[in-house]
GROMACS .gro file of C-alpha atoms in nm:
model
  397
    1UNK     CA    1  -1.713  -1.039   4.610
    2UNK     CA    2  -1.828  -1.417   4.567
    3UNK     CA    3  -1.611  -1.610   4.339
    4UNK     CA    4  -1.804  -1.744   4.015
    5UNK     CA    5  -1.849  -2.110   4.064
    6UNK     CA    6  -1.815  -2.286   3.722
    7UNK     CA    7  -2.011  -2.572   3.844
    8UNK     CA    8  -2.297  -2.375   3.939
    9UNK     CA    9  -2.300  -2.182   3.600
   10UNK     CA   10  -2.315  -2.527   3.422
   11UNK     CA   11  -2.576  -2.665   3.658
   12UNK     CA   12  -2.795  -2.340   3.653
   13UNK     CA   13  -2.774  -2.230   3.299
   14UNK     CA   14  -3.143  -2.060   3.307
   15UNK     CA   15  -2.958  -1.789   3.545
   16UNK     CA   16  -2.737  -1.653   3.314
   17UNK     CA   17  -2.822  -1.301   3.234
   18UNK     CA   18  -2.692  -1.018   2.939
   19UNK     CA   19  -2.659  -0.665   2.992
   20UNK     CA   20  -2.585  -0.406   2.708
   21UNK     CA   21  -2.306  -0.166   2.694
   22UNK     CA   22  -2.409   0.103   2.456
   23UNK     CA   23  -2.172   0.229   2.173
   24UNK     CA   24  -2.134   0.566   2.077
   25UNK     CA   25  -2.073   0.667   1.698
   26UNK     CA   26  -1.811   0.938   1.655
   27UNK     CA   27  -2.019   1.101   1.342
   28UNK     CA   28  -2.370   1.079   1.492
   29UNK     CA   29  -2.315   1.111   1.875
   30UNK     CA   30  -2.586   0.840   1.919
   31UNK     CA   31  -2.615   0.498   2.037
   32UNK     CA   32  -2.502   0.294   1.741
   33UNK     CA   33  -2.445  -0.055   1.871
   34UNK     CA   34  -2.406  -0.258   2.176
   35UNK     CA   35  -2.180  -0.494   2.352
   36UNK     CA   36  -2.326  -0.800   2.483
   37UNK     CA   37  -2.213  -0.874   2.849
   38UNK     CA   38  -2.292  -1.197   3.048
   39UNK     CA   39  -2.376  -1.232   3.403
   40UNK     CA   40  -2.467  -1.520   3.656
   41UNK     CA   41  -2.603  -1.382   3.969
   42UNK     CA   42  -2.488  -1.061   3.963
   43UNK     CA   43  -2.103  -1.160   3.854
   44UNK     CA   44  -1.931  -1.141   3.510
   45UNK     CA   45  -1.890  -1.447   3.306
   46UNK     CA   46  -1.563  -1.361   3.196
   47UNK     CA   47  -1.379  -1.590   3.444
   48UNK     CA   48  -1.615  -1.910   3.324
   49UNK     CA   49  -1.518  -1.849   2.974
   50UNK     CA   50  -1.165  -1.839   3.015
   51UNK     CA   51  -1.141  -2.109   3.275
   52UNK     CA   52  -0.951  -2.428   3.125
   53UNK     CA   53  -1.093  -2.639   3.329
   54UNK     CA   54  -1.481  -2.567   3.192
   55UNK     CA   55  -1.527  -2.819   2.894
   56UNK     CA   56  -1.544  -2.613   2.549
   57UNK     CA   57  -1.905  -2.766   2.487
   58UNK     CA   58  -2.034  -2.580   2.819
   59UNK     CA   59  -1.872  -2.254   2.748
   60UNK     CA   60  -2.011  -2.272   2.419
   61UNK     CA   61  -2.366  -2.327   2.552
   62UNK     CA   62  -2.352  -2.079   2.799
   63UNK     CA   63  -2.244  -1.817   2.480
   64UNK     CA   64  -2.539  -1.937   2.290
   65UNK     CA   65  -2.788  -1.899   2.544
   66UNK     CA   66  -2.659  -1.535   2.572
   67UNK     CA   67  -2.681  -1.488   2.217
   68UNK     CA   68  -3.031  -1.612   2.237
   69UNK     CA   69  -3.129  -1.354   2.531
   70UNK     CA   70  -2.967  -1.057   2.339
   71UNK     CA   71  -3.134  -1.153   2.000
   72UNK     CA   72  -3.473  -1.145   2.145
   73UNK     CA   73  -3.448  -0.799   2.303
   74UNK     CA   74  -3.279  -0.652   2.004
   75UNK     CA   75  -3.453  -0.807   1.708
   76UNK     CA   76  -3.634  -0.503   1.631
   77UNK     CA   77  -3.370  -0.261   1.687
   78UNK     CA   78  -3.137  -0.104   1.417
   79UNK     CA   79  -2.807  -0.108   1.618
   80UNK     CA   80  -2.535  -0.330   1.531
   81UNK     CA   81  -2.451  -0.605   1.828
   82UNK     CA   82  -2.098  -0.717   1.939
   83UNK     CA   83  -2.100  -1.067   2.097
   84UNK     CA   84  -1.754  -1.176   2.237
   85UNK     CA   85  -1.659  -1.502   2.113
   86UNK     CA   86  -1.345  -1.734   2.199
   87UNK     CA   87  -1.183  -1.835   1.861
   88UNK     CA   88  -1.196  -2.240   1.963
   89UNK     CA   89  -1.578  -2.162   1.967
   90UNK     CA   90  -1.602  -2.056   1.601
   91UNK     CA   91  -1.366  -2.325   1.469
   92UNK     CA   92  -1.638  -2.576   1.591
   93UNK     CA   93  -1.861  -2.724   1.308
   94UNK     CA   94  -1.726  -2.468   1.072
   95UNK     CA   95  -1.845  -2.163   1.265
   96UNK     CA   96  -2.210  -2.296   1.269
   97UNK     CA   97  -2.218  -2.362   1.617
   98UNK     CA   98  -2.182  -2.022   1.715
   99UNK     CA   99  -2.448  -1.880   1.478
  100UNK     CA  100  -2.693  -2.143   1.514
  101UNK     CA  101  -2.927  -1.930   1.796
  102UNK     CA  102  -2.922  -1.641   1.562
  103UNK     CA  103  -3.006  -1.842   1.266
  104UNK     CA  104  -3.299  -1.977   1.431
  105UNK     CA  105  -3.447  -1.671   1.539
  106UNK     CA  106  -3.402  -1.517   1.205
  107UNK     CA  107  -3.171  -1.238   1.334
  108UNK     CA  108  -3.056  -1.018   1.084
  109UNK     CA  109  -2.673  -1.120   1.052
  110UNK     CA  110  -2.525  -0.830   0.863
  111UNK     CA  111  -2.580  -0.646   1.235
  112UNK     CA  112  -2.351  -0.900   1.384
  113UNK     CA  113  -2.006  -0.816   1.504
  114UNK     CA  114  -1.853  -1.160   1.628
  115UNK     CA  115  -1.582  -1.019   1.848
  116UNK     CA  116  -1.249  -1.201   1.897
  117UNK     CA  117  -0.993  -1.142   2.170
  118UNK     CA  118  -0.659  -1.078   1.983
  119UNK     CA  119  -0.430  -1.203   2.262
  120UNK     CA  120  -0.629  -1.564   2.272
  121UNK     CA  121  -0.644  -1.653   1.912
  122UNK     CA  122  -0.564  -2.009   1.804
  123UNK     CA  123  -0.501  -2.177   1.477
  124UNK     CA  124  -0.508  -1.866   1.276
  125UNK     CA  125  -0.483  -1.985   0.933
  126UNK     CA  126  -0.788  -2.195   1.007
  127UNK     CA  127  -0.971  -1.916   1.174
  128UNK     CA  128  -0.931  -1.689   0.868
  129UNK     CA  129  -1.105  -1.936   0.652
  130UNK     CA  130  -1.420  -1.947   0.900
  131UNK     CA  131  -1.384  -1.555   0.904
  132UNK     CA  132  -1.436  -1.568   0.536
  133UNK     CA  133  -1.734  -1.787   0.569
  134UNK     CA  134  -1.894  -1.558   0.783
  135UNK     CA  135  -1.830  -1.252   0.575
  136UNK     CA  136  -1.989  -1.424   0.323
  137UNK     CA  137  -2.275  -1.495   0.527
  138UNK     CA  138  -2.294  -1.140   0.603
  139UNK     CA  139  -2.158  -1.166   0.927
  140UNK     CA  140  -1.878  -0.918   1.059
  141UNK     CA  141  -1.569  -1.009   1.264
  142UNK     CA  142  -1.418  -0.740   1.520
  143UNK     CA  143  -1.065  -0.800   1.700
  144UNK     CA  144  -1.072  -0.694   2.048
  145UNK     CA  145  -0.751  -0.618   2.241
  146UNK     CA  146  -0.584  -0.523   1.892
  147UNK     CA  147  -0.325  -0.299   2.031
  148UNK     CA  148  -0.175  -0.631   2.192
  149UNK     CA  149  -0.223  -0.861   1.898
  150UNK     CA  150   0.077  -0.926   1.642
  151UNK     CA  151   0.021  -0.746   1.309
  152UNK     CA  152   0.049  -1.065   1.135
  153UNK     CA  153  -0.232  -1.208   1.323
  154UNK     CA  154  -0.441  -0.895   1.236
  155UNK     CA  155  -0.367  -0.903   0.881
  156UNK     CA  156  -0.434  -1.253   0.843
  157UNK     CA  157  -0.764  -1.250   1.024
  158UNK     CA  158  -0.843  -0.921   0.856
  159UNK     CA  159  -1.146  -0.824   1.095
  160UNK     CA  160  -1.388  -0.569   0.996
  161UNK     CA  161  -1.366  -0.378   1.299
  162UNK     CA  162  -1.048  -0.323   1.558
  163UNK     CA  163  -1.121  -0.270   1.911
  164UNK     CA  164  -0.857  -0.084   2.119
  165UNK     CA  165  -0.876  -0.099   2.489
  166UNK     CA  166  -0.789   0.250   2.638
  167UNK     CA  167  -0.793   0.107   3.016
  168UNK     CA  168  -0.408   0.118   3.030
  169UNK     CA  169  -0.397   0.463   2.945
  170UNK     CA  170  -0.363   0.694   3.229
  171UNK     CA  171  -0.393   1.046   3.279
  172UNK     CA  172  -0.188   1.259   3.026
  173UNK     CA  173   0.072   1.373   3.282
  174UNK     CA  174   0.180   1.036   3.338
  175UNK     CA  175   0.128   0.887   2.965
  176UNK     CA  176   0.398   0.645   2.821
  177UNK     CA  177   0.581   0.798   2.546
  178UNK     CA  178   0.482   0.519   2.319
  179UNK     CA  179   0.136   0.541   2.359
  180UNK     CA  180   0.067   0.809   2.062
  181UNK     CA  181   0.268   0.581   1.861
  182UNK     CA  182   0.064   0.258   1.952
  183UNK     CA  183  -0.248   0.480   1.858
  184UNK     CA  184  -0.106   0.564   1.508
  185UNK     CA  185  -0.030   0.212   1.432
  186UNK     CA  186  -0.386   0.115   1.519
  187UNK     CA  187  -0.506   0.373   1.281
  188UNK     CA  188  -0.263   0.277   0.997
  189UNK     CA  189  -0.387  -0.077   1.031
  190UNK     CA  190  -0.726  -0.001   1.031
  191UNK     CA  191  -0.699   0.203   0.748
  192UNK     CA  192  -0.535  -0.039   0.550
  193UNK     CA  193  -0.804  -0.290   0.627
  194UNK     CA  194  -1.096  -0.053   0.588
  195UNK     CA  195  -1.226  -0.133   0.933
  196UNK     CA  196  -1.345   0.106   1.178
  197UNK     CA  197  -1.174   0.174   1.546
  198UNK     CA  198  -1.372   0.098   1.852
  199UNK     CA  199  -1.203   0.249   2.148
  200UNK     CA  200  -1.331   0.101   2.473
  201UNK     CA  201  -1.279   0.146   2.842
  202UNK     CA  202  -1.298   0.552   2.814
  203UNK     CA  203  -1.365   0.631   3.143
  204UNK     CA  204  -1.219   0.992   3.150
  205UNK     CA  205  -1.200   1.268   2.893
  206UNK     CA  206  -0.830   1.219   2.828
  207UNK     CA  207  -0.887   0.895   2.691
  208UNK     CA  208  -1.184   1.029   2.494
  209UNK     CA  209  -0.971   1.284   2.351
  210UNK     CA  210  -0.725   1.036   2.251
  211UNK     CA  211  -0.966   0.831   2.084
  212UNK     CA  212  -1.127   1.085   1.885
  213UNK     CA  213  -0.788   1.226   1.778
  214UNK     CA  214  -0.651   0.884   1.677
  215UNK     CA  215  -0.923   0.780   1.442
  216UNK     CA  216  -1.205   0.636   1.636
  217UNK     CA  217  -1.525   0.567   1.461
  218UNK     CA  218  -1.684   0.412   1.801
  219UNK     CA  219  -1.646   0.488   2.201
  220UNK     CA  220  -1.765   0.300   2.482
  221UNK     CA  221  -1.672   0.306   2.833
  222UNK     CA  222  -1.789   0.464   3.194
  223UNK     CA  223  -1.761   0.801   3.079
  224UNK     CA  224  -2.014   0.733   2.782
  225UNK     CA  225  -2.247   0.480   2.946
  226UNK     CA  226  -2.321   0.191   3.176
  227UNK     CA  227  -2.423  -0.153   3.087
  228UNK     CA  228  -2.776  -0.213   3.116
  229UNK     CA  229  -3.023  -0.480   3.153
  230UNK     CA  230  -3.219  -0.315   2.871
  231UNK     CA  231  -3.076  -0.184   2.556
  232UNK     CA  232  -3.019   0.165   2.613
  233UNK     CA  233  -3.158   0.387   2.352
  234UNK     CA  234  -3.012   0.681   2.468
  235UNK     CA  235  -2.680   0.735   2.710
  236UNK     CA  236  -2.515   0.987   2.884
  237UNK     CA  237  -2.223   0.992   2.631
  238UNK     CA  238  -2.450   1.161   2.366
  239UNK     CA  239  -2.462   1.484   2.569
  240UNK     CA  240  -2.055   1.444   2.688
  241UNK     CA  241  -1.967   1.423   2.315
  242UNK     CA  242  -2.185   1.711   2.211
  243UNK     CA  243  -2.009   1.943   2.469
  244UNK     CA  244  -1.653   1.805   2.414
  245UNK     CA  245  -1.604   1.726   2.061
  246UNK     CA  246  -1.644   2.064   1.946
  247UNK     CA  247  -1.395   2.180   2.222
  248UNK     CA  248  -1.102   1.896   2.081
  249UNK     CA  249  -1.184   2.037   1.716
  250UNK     CA  250  -1.111   2.411   1.832
  251UNK     CA  251  -0.841   2.314   2.045
  252UNK     CA  252  -0.668   2.104   1.752
  253UNK     CA  253  -0.757   2.380   1.497
  254UNK     CA  254  -0.571   2.664   1.689
  255UNK     CA  255  -0.261   2.443   1.724
  256UNK     CA  256  -0.267   2.397   1.359
  257UNK     CA  257  -0.286   2.752   1.287
  258UNK     CA  258  -0.006   2.816   1.501
  259UNK     CA  259   0.194   2.563   1.310
  260UNK     CA  260   0.136   2.744   1.004
  261UNK     CA  261   0.201   3.077   1.149
  262UNK     CA  262   0.535   2.917   1.270
  263UNK     CA  263   0.595   2.777   0.918
  264UNK     CA  264   0.564   3.130   0.773
  265UNK     CA  265   0.755   3.285   1.041
  266UNK     CA  266   1.047   3.054   0.992
  267UNK     CA  267   1.061   3.078   0.597
  268UNK     CA  268   1.095   3.465   0.676
  269UNK     CA  269   1.354   3.442   0.903
  270UNK     CA  270   1.574   3.217   0.710
  271UNK     CA  271   1.479   3.384   0.400
  272UNK     CA  272   1.617   3.723   0.549
  273UNK     CA  273   1.938   3.538   0.652
  274UNK     CA  274   1.995   3.420   0.279
  275UNK     CA  275   1.950   3.736   0.130
  276UNK     CA  276   2.175   3.913   0.373
  277UNK     CA  277   2.456   3.785   0.129
  278UNK     CA  278   2.668   3.534   0.355
  279UNK     CA  279   2.541   3.244   0.140
  280UNK     CA  280   2.775   3.052  -0.014
  281UNK     CA  281   2.798   2.705  -0.198
  282UNK     CA  282   3.147   2.660  -0.133
  283UNK     CA  283   3.145   2.751   0.248
  284UNK     CA  284   2.845   2.545   0.355
  285UNK     CA  285   2.967   2.466   0.703
  286UNK     CA  286   3.073   2.859   0.766
  287UNK     CA  287   2.720   2.965   0.663
  288UNK     CA  288   2.569   2.728   0.908
  289UNK     CA  289   2.784   2.839   1.193
  290UNK     CA  290   2.697   3.176   1.087
  291UNK     CA  291   2.305   3.160   1.088
  292UNK     CA  292   2.297   2.932   1.397
  293UNK     CA  293   2.351   3.171   1.671
  294UNK     CA  294   2.116   3.422   1.506
  295UNK     CA  295   1.852   3.158   1.540
  296UNK     CA  296   1.933   3.014   1.903
  297UNK     CA  297   1.685   2.920   2.122
  298UNK     CA  298   1.483   2.787   1.820
  299UNK     CA  299   1.702   2.497   1.632
  300UNK     CA  300   1.928   2.281   1.787
  301UNK     CA  301   2.068   2.081   1.473
  302UNK     CA  302   2.140   2.213   1.085
  303UNK     CA  303   2.272   2.033   0.824
  304UNK     CA  304   2.211   2.064   0.428
  305UNK     CA  305   2.159   1.801   0.128
  306UNK     CA  306   2.145   1.825  -0.245
  307UNK     CA  307   1.782   1.747  -0.408
  308UNK     CA  308   1.819   1.373  -0.435
  309UNK     CA  309   1.907   1.354  -0.056
  310UNK     CA  310   2.295   1.342  -0.024
  311UNK     CA  311   2.408   1.533   0.260
  312UNK     CA  312   2.653   1.796   0.135
  313UNK     CA  313   2.763   1.982   0.498
  314UNK     CA  314   2.870   1.851   0.822
  315UNK     CA  315   2.605   1.871   1.109
  316UNK     CA  316   2.605   2.173   1.307
  317UNK     CA  317   2.431   2.117   1.642
  318UNK     CA  318   2.428   2.296   1.988
  319UNK     CA  319   2.628   2.156   2.277
  320UNK     CA  320   2.671   2.331   2.608
  321UNK     CA  321   2.599   2.646   2.471
  322UNK     CA  322   2.852   2.616   2.200
  323UNK     CA  323   2.773   2.523   1.793
  324UNK     CA  324   3.007   2.220   1.742
  325UNK     CA  325   3.070   2.060   1.375
  326UNK     CA  326   3.055   1.718   1.295
  327UNK     CA  327   3.151   1.556   0.976
  328UNK     CA  328   3.037   1.208   1.034
  329UNK     CA  329   2.727   1.208   0.834
  330UNK     CA  330   2.868   1.422   0.538
  331UNK     CA  331   2.762   1.218   0.222
  332UNK     CA  332   2.504   1.024   0.367
  333UNK     CA  333   2.189   0.970   0.172
  334UNK     CA  334   1.878   1.030   0.319
  335UNK     CA  335   1.633   0.977   0.046
  336UNK     CA  336   1.557   0.628   0.235
  337UNK     CA  337   1.356   0.840   0.484
  338UNK     CA  338   0.968   0.838   0.445
  339UNK     CA  339   0.959   1.225   0.517
  340UNK     CA  340   1.213   1.316   0.249
  341UNK     CA  341   1.034   1.288  -0.093
  342UNK     CA  342   0.722   1.438   0.054
  343UNK     CA  343   0.911   1.729   0.204
  344UNK     CA  344   1.121   1.781  -0.114
  345UNK     CA  345   0.804   1.769  -0.309
  346UNK     CA  346   0.608   2.010  -0.096
  347UNK     CA  347   0.889   2.257  -0.105
  348UNK     CA  348   0.891   2.226  -0.486
  349UNK     CA  349   0.518   2.282  -0.528
  350UNK     CA  350   0.499   2.556  -0.261
  351UNK     CA  351   0.812   2.731  -0.339
  352UNK     CA  352   0.856   2.787   0.002
  353UNK     CA  353   0.997   2.630   0.357
  354UNK     CA  354   0.806   2.324   0.503
  355UNK     CA  355   0.752   2.226   0.850
  356UNK     CA  356   0.775   1.873   0.931
  357UNK     CA  357   0.503   1.652   1.180
  358UNK     CA  358   0.644   1.591   1.498
  359UNK     CA  359   0.867   1.270   1.569
  360UNK     CA  360   1.116   1.172   1.810
  361UNK     CA  361   1.490   1.199   1.718
  362UNK     CA  362   1.667   0.871   1.742
  363UNK     CA  363   1.990   1.015   1.869
  364UNK     CA  364   1.859   1.249   2.187
  365UNK     CA  365   1.526   1.067   2.216
  366UNK     CA  366   1.339   1.436   2.207
  367UNK     CA  367   1.048   1.514   2.021
  368UNK     CA  368   1.125   1.765   1.734
  369UNK     CA  369   1.032   1.919   1.410
  370UNK     CA  370   1.244   1.953   1.106
  371UNK     CA  371   1.190   2.274   0.918
  372UNK     CA  372   1.332   2.277   0.561
  373UNK     CA  373   1.401   2.555   0.344
  374UNK     CA  374   1.504   2.563  -0.056
  375UNK     CA  375   1.836   2.741  -0.092
  376UNK     CA  376   2.007   2.856  -0.415
  377UNK     CA  377   2.242   2.638  -0.578
  378UNK     CA  378   2.010   2.330  -0.566
  379UNK     CA  379   2.083   2.309  -0.183
  380UNK     CA  380   1.835   2.226   0.109
  381UNK     CA  381   1.866   2.309   0.438
  382UNK     CA  382   1.724   2.084   0.730
  383UNK     CA  383   1.695   2.227   1.070
  384UNK     CA  384   1.550   2.049   1.365
  385UNK     CA  385   1.342   2.280   1.642
  386UNK     CA  386   1.416   2.216   2.001
  387UNK     CA  387   1.197   2.030   2.218
  388UNK     CA  388   1.184   2.326   2.455
  389UNK     CA  389   1.090   2.548   2.156
  390UNK     CA  390   0.821   2.338   2.085
  391UNK     CA  391   0.693   2.326   2.458
  392UNK     CA  392   0.707   2.695   2.492
  393UNK     CA  393   0.506   2.767   2.206
  394UNK     CA  394   0.260   2.471   2.286
  395UNK     CA  395   0.319   2.269   1.985
  396UNK     CA  396   0.359   1.955   2.166
  397UNK     CA  397   0.049   1.720   2.248
   0.00000   0.00000   0.00000
């Protein structure tokens, strides 16, 4: 591969060309937008735009040429368009320098996403003011590499779309344990901003499934469609989504059905144990030691609280095939945990046990779910399912 010569680019701007990568919508399965890429003699212009030896005004001139070329082809289309932009560029002339070619061509500004790279932001407070000005002009701002951007910067810029790069996500069998948590964080931030999520670099079905499960409104990547010199009205991803998304839905629906069935089953088993007559408010630890062997293979830890979150028993947990009593946490109050109030309210309204979402236990570092059950005398049982049990019952992602 020939290395891109920055001087060549500056001396021959007429050889700059653009390509259009299709962006597919999660709701329509259609091409809803394009990301504009720049090329010079067949090579990507990205190194040119991030070469510190190239003066800013030359980079901006080439970027503006790309805007003109793209706008001329897309003026009569309906799809939105994302133009990648360095934050330094839109700080020039209060943001007008970057918009000038689009204004000259009377391109509909409401279809534009000016896409900043989150890892390359400068002067964020000033940048946020330009973003507000863009918003008042109808131009939207997107933030690329959102997963690698500080939450403070994201909330300050307040973009109207977040782009998450899935290029670092490998096949599921070697997936980092932190990856799903990162995607959940992106989902949460997007929901707080009211901004759609665009997942890019989707090259295999595992990535597409994660994008679908984690709130992706838009998708792009080689699995779905390649960049082309002409804006593609159709892309292979349209048939990929039509074929695969229903299977994603059915898979997750079956998984949720198993969880609801498990919740009912656990409620019945513990209800029967309570009705057996062994429950005693004055002998809480003894009762936990009584039920633990009867539920062996399902739960690995038990404890009781009152309705305000104070732990009223010891922890009873399994260690080397024996059930052990640990008084360390007796008297602790767990109401500060985000799930606690939700769990208590669910048990109160439904009048039965409640199975939590999965989470990673801080002490064992294993994935678990907690089953909670309302006992007599204002007591509540909390029992942690074993990771092995969840795995054997196909209840882990």
